[in-house]
């Protein structure tokens, strides 16, 4: 293969000269459409020029017969030559694609920016500093949601990427949070969709989602499309066989395949998702914070240049994070409290989240080389586990709550509103005191009745409605205390195990890291 230029590639065999005019496209790996000029080495016959898709067997067979007829060369010779040429084209095209992707990742990153990003990643208070940056780019009052979402997006480079759904009521800023955080990642690593048809995921390019963050802005309207995405996350591969018409009009079967590791992030207004779920804040204090920021933004008080600088800096930070193997020597000491539902799912979530925090701290972790395989890995530090547990503690507690999160929030308000359990109330009384949609109120009341959190004491459904009162229902407080105690015992055990081998490091780091994760800008 002789690459004269991007628009002229020459292949020479013992019997044929094959020139590719116009070059090769490397953005469509499912076809190999080229313009060829084919001539015989030992013949003065004029060359044959043709535009063809070399992946189309019907067209390829016709080409072989035509070349044999025009140039008087055996079909076996032509078939062998074209087979070798196709193999070389494929290797060349894949090399060009890899180089193009590398150039995209490395573009416009100076040595100073790279040094600054590495210094940032070596900061002992890395998560605290990242939380502060996310606040400064305009995510107000959502420190925990923001840092968890940022880490989930960072996990796209790991062997087991995470997925997360941001749940909140309408207009609670879920999509805004995703837009702000996705701006902190290299643009080529983001794939965002507002809607998906049921089968559209199968028609993506084979490796289009590899190492990407796939953002679905409203999962509620694409629930059927999420199923294959979940399968892609689990198996790292999707395939589906469909019937299509070729260029000659004949029907044939084609297997569509999508491969790769992908982090999936979405938003929803419901909390019935069997995945990693975080909830946006719905308090009046948070509303005041957001509205104050909105006013400052429109008044020109916020620093837009600083926000842009922070996002561009994090794009460089994300680009210098390198894929690396992670070993958690404390994985056998991780214990899921017995009160938590689906303990196997929760354990996998916690282990993967710990790996993500370790990965984000890769410039602070000692590298180890496997002398047998040559593989480089980093080991999880107890600080990583403490930070993961601190960030996920409320989520773990919710995993043990039999009430859905929205109902739990409503019920806690109800208890603070009716401190005297002996006083009855009607749904009209609730609507007078609490801004809630009637249908939502009806659903919440049904759930609380089914769990015995409230009881009917009178009234009827035809006039004022039923009268309710609070019962002595408090299923979560003892459970929270038990889970908290078990998690603290687990962390203590991990630190004791660490300190037995590293006596110079003291468990004072435990309190430091918990403060780090809970601090809100």
Coordinates of N, CA and C in Angstrom, one line a residue, residues 320-464:
X320 N -7.0 14.1 31.2 CA -5.8 13.5 31.7 C -6.0 12.3 32.6
X321 N -7.3 12.0 32.9 CA -7.6 10.8 33.7 C -7.4 9.6 32.7
X322 N -6.5 8.7 33.0 CA -6.2 7.6 32.1 C -6.9 6.3 32.6
X323 N -7.3 5.5 31.6 CA -7.9 4.2 32.0 C -6.8 3.4 32.8
X324 N -7.2 2.8 33.9 CA -6.3 2.0 34.7 C -7.0 1.0 35.5
X325 N -6.4 -0.1 35.8 CA -7.0 -1.2 36.6 C -7.1 -0.8 38.0
X326 N -8.2 -1.1 38.7 CA -8.4 -0.7 40.1 C -8.6 -2.0 40.9
X327 N -7.8 -2.1 42.0 CA -7.9 -3.2 43.0 C -8.4 -2.7 44.3
X328 N -9.4 -3.2 44.9 CA -9.9 -2.8 46.2 C -9.6 -3.9 47.2
X329 N -8.5 -3.7 47.9 CA -8.1 -4.8 48.9 C -9.0 -4.9 50.1
X330 N -10.0 -4.0 50.2 CA -10.9 -4.0 51.3 C -12.3 -4.5 50.9
X331 N -12.4 -5.0 49.7 CA -13.7 -5.4 49.2 C -14.4 -6.5 50.0
X332 N -13.6 -7.4 50.6 CA -14.1 -8.5 51.4 C -14.6 -8.0 52.7
X333 N -14.3 -6.7 53.1 CA -14.7 -6.2 54.4 C -16.0 -5.3 54.2
X334 N -16.4 -5.1 53.0 CA -17.6 -4.3 52.7 C -18.8 -5.1 53.1
X335 N -19.7 -4.5 54.0 CA -20.9 -5.2 54.5 C -22.1 -4.3 54.2
X336 N -23.1 -4.9 53.6 CA -24.4 -4.2 53.4 C -25.3 -4.5 54.5
X337 N -25.8 -3.4 55.2 CA -26.7 -3.6 56.3 C -27.9 -4.5 56.0
X338 N -28.3 -5.4 56.9 CA -29.3 -6.4 56.7 C -30.7 -5.8 56.4
X339 N -30.9 -4.6 56.8 CA -32.2 -3.9 56.6 C -32.4 -3.5 55.1
X340 N -31.4 -3.4 54.3 CA -31.5 -2.9 53.0 C -32.1 -3.9 52.0
X341 N -33.0 -3.5 51.2 CA -33.6 -4.3 50.2 C -32.6 -4.5 49.0
X342 N -32.7 -5.6 48.3 CA -31.8 -5.9 47.2 C -30.3 -5.7 47.5
X343 N -29.8 -6.4 48.5 CA -28.4 -6.2 49.0 C -27.4 -6.5 47.9
X344 N -27.7 -7.4 47.0 CA -26.7 -7.7 45.9 C -26.5 -6.5 45.0
X345 N -27.7 -5.9 44.6 CA -27.6 -4.8 43.7 C -26.9 -3.6 44.4
X346 N -27.2 -3.4 45.7 CA -26.6 -2.3 46.5 C -25.1 -2.5 46.6
X347 N -24.7 -3.7 46.9 CA -23.3 -4.0 47.1 C -22.5 -3.7 45.8
X348 N -23.1 -4.1 44.6 CA -22.4 -3.8 43.4 C -22.3 -2.3 43.1
X349 N -23.4 -1.6 43.4 CA -23.4 -0.1 43.3 C -22.3 0.5 44.2
X350 N -22.2 0.1 45.4 CA -21.3 0.7 46.3 C -19.8 0.3 45.9
X351 N -19.6 -0.9 45.5 CA -18.2 -1.3 45.0 C -17.8 -0.5 43.8
X352 N -18.8 -0.3 42.8 CA -18.4 0.4 41.6 C -18.2 1.9 41.9
X353 N -19.0 2.5 42.9 CA -18.8 3.9 43.3 C -17.5 4.1 44.0
X354 N -17.1 3.1 44.8 CA -15.8 3.2 45.4 C -14.7 3.2 44.3
X355 N -14.8 2.3 43.3 CA -13.8 2.3 42.3 C -13.8 3.6 41.5
X356 N -14.9 4.3 41.3 CA -14.9 5.6 40.7 C -14.2 6.6 41.4
X357 N -14.4 6.6 42.7 CA -13.7 7.6 43.6 C -12.2 7.3 43.6
X358 N -11.8 6.1 43.6 CA -10.4 5.7 43.5 C -9.8 6.2 42.2
X359 N -10.6 5.9 41.1 CA -10.1 6.3 39.8 C -9.9 7.8 39.7
X360 N -10.9 8.6 40.3 CA -10.7 10.1 40.3 C -9.5 10.5 41.0
X361 N -9.1 9.7 42.0 CA -7.9 10.1 42.8 C -6.7 9.3 42.3
X362 N -6.6 8.9 41.0 CA -5.5 8.1 40.5 C -4.2 8.7 40.7
X363 N -4.1 10.1 40.7 CA -2.8 10.7 40.8 C -2.4 10.8 42.3
X364 N -3.2 10.3 43.2 CA -2.8 10.3 44.6 C -2.7 8.9 45.1
X365 N -2.8 7.9 44.3 CA -2.7 6.5 44.7 C -1.5 5.9 44.1
X366 N -0.8 5.0 44.9 CA 0.4 4.4 44.4 C 0.1 3.3 43.4
X367 N 0.9 3.3 42.3 CA 0.7 2.4 41.2 C 1.5 1.1 41.5
X368 N 0.9 0.0 41.1 CA 1.5 -1.3 41.3 C 1.6 -2.0 39.9
X369 N 2.6 -2.7 39.7 CA 2.8 -3.4 38.4 C 2.8 -4.9 38.6
X370 N 2.0 -5.6 37.9 CA 2.0 -7.1 37.9 C 3.1 -7.5 37.0
X371 N 4.1 -8.1 37.7 CA 5.3 -8.5 36.9 C 5.1 -9.7 36.0
X372 N 4.0 -10.4 36.2 CA 3.6 -11.5 35.3 C 3.0 -11.0 34.0
X373 N 2.0 -10.1 34.2 CA 1.3 -9.6 33.0 C 1.7 -8.2 32.5
X374 N 2.5 -7.5 33.4 CA 2.9 -6.1 33.1 C 1.8 -5.1 33.3
X375 N 0.6 -5.5 33.8 CA -0.5 -4.6 34.0 C -0.3 -3.6 35.2
X376 N -0.6 -2.4 34.9 CA -0.5 -1.4 36.0 C -1.9 -1.2 36.7
X377 N -1.9 -1.1 38.0 CA -3.1 -0.9 38.7 C -2.9 0.0 39.9
X378 N -4.0 0.5 40.5 CA -3.9 1.3 41.7 C -4.8 0.7 42.7
X379 N -4.5 0.9 44.0 CA -5.3 0.3 45.0 C -6.2 1.3 45.7
X380 N -7.3 0.9 46.1 CA -8.3 1.7 46.8 C -7.7 2.0 48.2
X381 N -7.9 3.2 48.6 CA -7.5 3.7 50.0 C -8.7 3.7 50.9
X382 N -8.6 3.5 52.2 CA -9.8 3.6 53.0 C -10.5 5.0 52.9
X383 N -9.8 6.0 52.6 CA -10.4 7.3 52.4 C -11.5 7.3 51.3
X384 N -11.2 6.5 50.2 CA -12.1 6.4 49.1 C -13.4 5.7 49.6
X385 N -13.3 4.7 50.4 CA -14.5 4.0 50.9 C -15.3 4.9 51.9
X386 N -14.6 5.7 52.7 CA -15.3 6.6 53.6 C -16.0 7.7 52.8
X387 N -15.4 8.2 51.8 CA -16.1 9.2 51.0 C -17.3 8.6 50.2
X388 N -17.1 7.4 49.7 CA -18.3 6.8 49.0 C -19.4 6.5 50.0
X389 N -19.2 6.0 51.2 CA -20.2 5.8 52.1 C -20.9 7.1 52.6
X390 N -20.1 8.1 52.8 CA -20.6 9.4 53.2 C -21.5 10.0 52.1
X391 N -21.1 9.9 50.9 CA -22.0 10.4 49.8 C -23.2 9.6 49.6
X392 N -23.1 8.3 49.8 CA -24.3 7.4 49.5 C -25.1 7.1 50.7
X393 N -24.7 7.6 51.9 CA -25.4 7.2 53.1 C -26.9 7.4 53.0
X394 N -27.3 8.6 52.6 CA -28.8 8.9 52.5 C -29.4 7.9 51.5
X395 N -28.7 7.7 50.4 CA -29.3 6.8 49.4 C -29.4 5.4 50.0
X396 N -28.5 4.9 50.8 CA -28.5 3.6 51.4 C -29.7 3.5 52.4
X397 N -29.9 4.6 53.1 CA -31.0 4.7 54.1 C -32.3 4.6 53.4
X398 N -32.4 5.3 52.2 CA -33.7 5.2 51.4 C -33.9 3.8 50.9
X399 N -32.8 3.0 50.7 CA -33.0 1.7 50.2 C -33.7 0.8 51.2
X400 N -33.7 1.2 52.5 CA -34.3 0.4 53.5 C -35.7 1.0 53.9
X401 N -36.1 2.0 53.3 CA -37.4 2.6 53.6 C -38.4 2.0 52.7
X402 N -39.5 1.5 53.4 CA -40.6 0.9 52.6 C -41.4 1.9 51.9
X403 N -41.4 3.2 52.3 CA -42.1 4.3 51.6 C -41.3 4.8 50.5
X404 N -42.0 5.1 49.3 CA -41.3 5.8 48.3 C -40.8 7.2 48.8
X405 N -39.7 7.7 48.1 CA -39.2 9.0 48.6 C -40.2 10.1 48.6
X406 N -41.0 10.3 47.6 CA -41.9 11.4 47.5 C -42.9 11.2 48.7
X407 N -43.4 10.0 48.9 CA -44.3 9.8 50.0 C -43.7 10.0 51.3
X408 N -42.4 9.6 51.5 CA -41.7 9.8 52.8 C -41.6 11.3 53.1
X409 N -41.3 12.2 52.0 CA -41.2 13.6 52.2 C -42.6 14.2 52.7
X410 N -43.6 13.7 52.0 CA -45.0 14.2 52.3 C -45.3 13.7 53.8
X411 N -45.0 12.5 54.1 CA -45.4 12.0 55.4 C -44.6 12.7 56.5
X412 N -43.3 13.1 56.3 CA -42.6 13.8 57.3 C -43.2 15.2 57.5
X413 N -43.6 15.8 56.4 CA -44.3 17.1 56.5 C -45.6 16.9 57.3
X414 N -46.3 15.9 57.0 CA -47.6 15.6 57.7 C -47.4 15.5 59.2
X415 N -46.3 14.8 59.6 CA -46.0 14.7 61.0 C -45.7 16.0 61.7
X416 N -45.0 16.8 61.0 CA -44.6 18.1 61.5 C -45.8 19.1 61.6
X417 N -46.8 18.8 60.6 CA -48.0 19.7 60.6 C -49.0 19.2 61.6
X418 N -49.1 17.9 61.9 CA -50.1 17.4 62.9 C -49.3 16.7 64.0
X419 N -48.7 17.6 64.9 CA -47.9 17.0 66.0 C -48.8 16.3 66.9
X420 N -50.1 16.6 67.0 CA -51.0 15.9 67.9 C -51.7 14.8 67.1
X421 N -51.4 13.5 67.4 CA -52.0 12.4 66.6 C -53.5 12.3 66.8
X422 N -54.0 12.9 67.9 CA -55.4 12.7 68.1 C -56.3 13.6 67.3
X423 N -55.8 14.6 66.7 CA -56.6 15.5 65.9 C -56.7 15.0 64.5
X424 N -58.0 14.9 64.0 CA -58.2 14.4 62.7 C -58.1 15.5 61.6
X425 N -58.0 15.2 60.4 CA -57.9 16.1 59.3 C -58.5 15.5 58.0
X426 N -58.8 16.5 57.1 CA -59.3 16.1 55.8 C -58.3 16.4 54.7
X427 N -58.5 15.9 53.5 CA -57.5 16.2 52.5 C -57.6 17.7 52.1
X428 N -58.8 18.3 52.3 CA -59.0 19.7 52.0 C -58.1 20.5 53.0
X429 N -58.0 20.1 54.2 CA -57.1 20.8 55.2 C -55.6 20.7 54.7
X430 N -55.2 19.6 54.2 CA -53.9 19.4 53.7 C -53.6 20.4 52.5
X431 N -54.6 20.4 51.6 CA -54.3 21.3 50.4 C -54.3 22.8 50.8
X432 N -55.0 23.1 51.9 CA -55.0 24.5 52.4 C -53.6 24.9 52.9
X433 N -52.9 23.9 53.4 CA -51.6 24.1 54.1 C -50.4 23.7 53.3
X434 N -50.6 22.9 52.3 CA -49.5 22.3 51.6 C -49.8 22.3 50.1
X435 N -48.9 22.9 49.3 CA -49.1 23.0 47.8 C -48.8 21.7 47.2
X436 N -49.9 21.0 46.8 CA -49.8 19.7 46.2 C -51.0 19.4 45.3
X437 N -50.7 18.8 44.2 CA -51.7 18.5 43.2 C -52.7 17.5 43.8
X438 N -54.0 17.6 43.6 CA -55.0 16.7 44.1 C -54.7 15.2 43.8
X439 N -54.4 14.9 42.6 CA -54.1 13.5 42.2 C -52.9 13.0 42.9
X440 N -51.9 13.8 43.1 CA -50.7 13.4 43.8 C -51.0 13.2 45.3
X441 N -51.8 14.0 45.9 CA -52.3 13.8 47.2 C -53.1 12.5 47.4
X442 N -53.9 12.2 46.5 CA -54.7 11.0 46.5 C -53.8 9.8 46.5
X443 N -52.8 9.8 45.7 CA -51.8 8.7 45.6 C -51.0 8.5 46.9
X444 N -50.6 9.6 47.4 CA -49.8 9.6 48.7 C -50.7 9.0 49.8
X445 N -51.9 9.5 49.9 CA -52.8 9.0 51.0 C -53.1 7.5 50.9
X446 N -53.3 7.0 49.6 CA -53.5 5.6 49.5 C -52.3 4.8 50.0
X447 N -51.1 5.3 49.6 CA -49.9 4.5 50.1 C -49.8 4.6 51.6
X448 N -50.0 5.7 52.2 CA -49.9 5.8 53.7 C -51.0 5.0 54.4
X449 N -52.2 4.9 53.8 CA -53.2 4.0 54.3 C -52.8 2.5 54.2
X450 N -52.2 2.1 53.1 CA -51.8 0.7 52.9 C -50.7 0.3 53.9
X451 N -49.8 1.3 54.3 CA -48.8 0.9 55.3 C -49.2 1.2 56.7
X452 N -50.4 1.7 56.9 CA -50.9 2.0 58.3 C -50.3 3.2 58.9
X453 N -49.8 4.1 58.1 CA -49.2 5.3 58.6 C -50.3 6.3 59.0
X454 N -51.5 6.2 58.4 CA -52.6 7.0 58.7 C -53.8 6.1 58.8
X455 N -54.9 6.5 59.5 CA -56.1 5.7 59.5 C -57.3 6.6 59.3
X456 N -58.4 5.9 58.8 CA -59.7 6.7 58.6 C -60.5 6.6 59.9
X457 N -60.9 7.8 60.3 CA -61.6 7.9 61.6 C -63.0 8.4 61.4
X458 N -63.4 8.7 60.2 CA -64.8 9.2 60.0 C -65.0 9.8 58.6
X459 N -66.1 10.4 58.4 CA -66.4 11.1 57.1 C -66.9 10.0 56.1
X460 N -67.0 10.5 54.9 CA -67.4 9.6 53.8 C -66.9 10.3 52.5
X461 N -66.8 9.5 51.4 CA -66.2 9.9 50.2 C -67.1 10.9 49.4
X462 N -68.4 11.0 49.8 CA -69.4 11.7 48.9 C -69.5 13.2 49.4
X463 N -69.1 13.5 50.6 CA -69.3 14.9 51.1 C -68.0 15.6 51.2
X464 N -67.5 15.7 52.4 CA -66.2 16.3 52.7 C -65.0 15.4 52.4

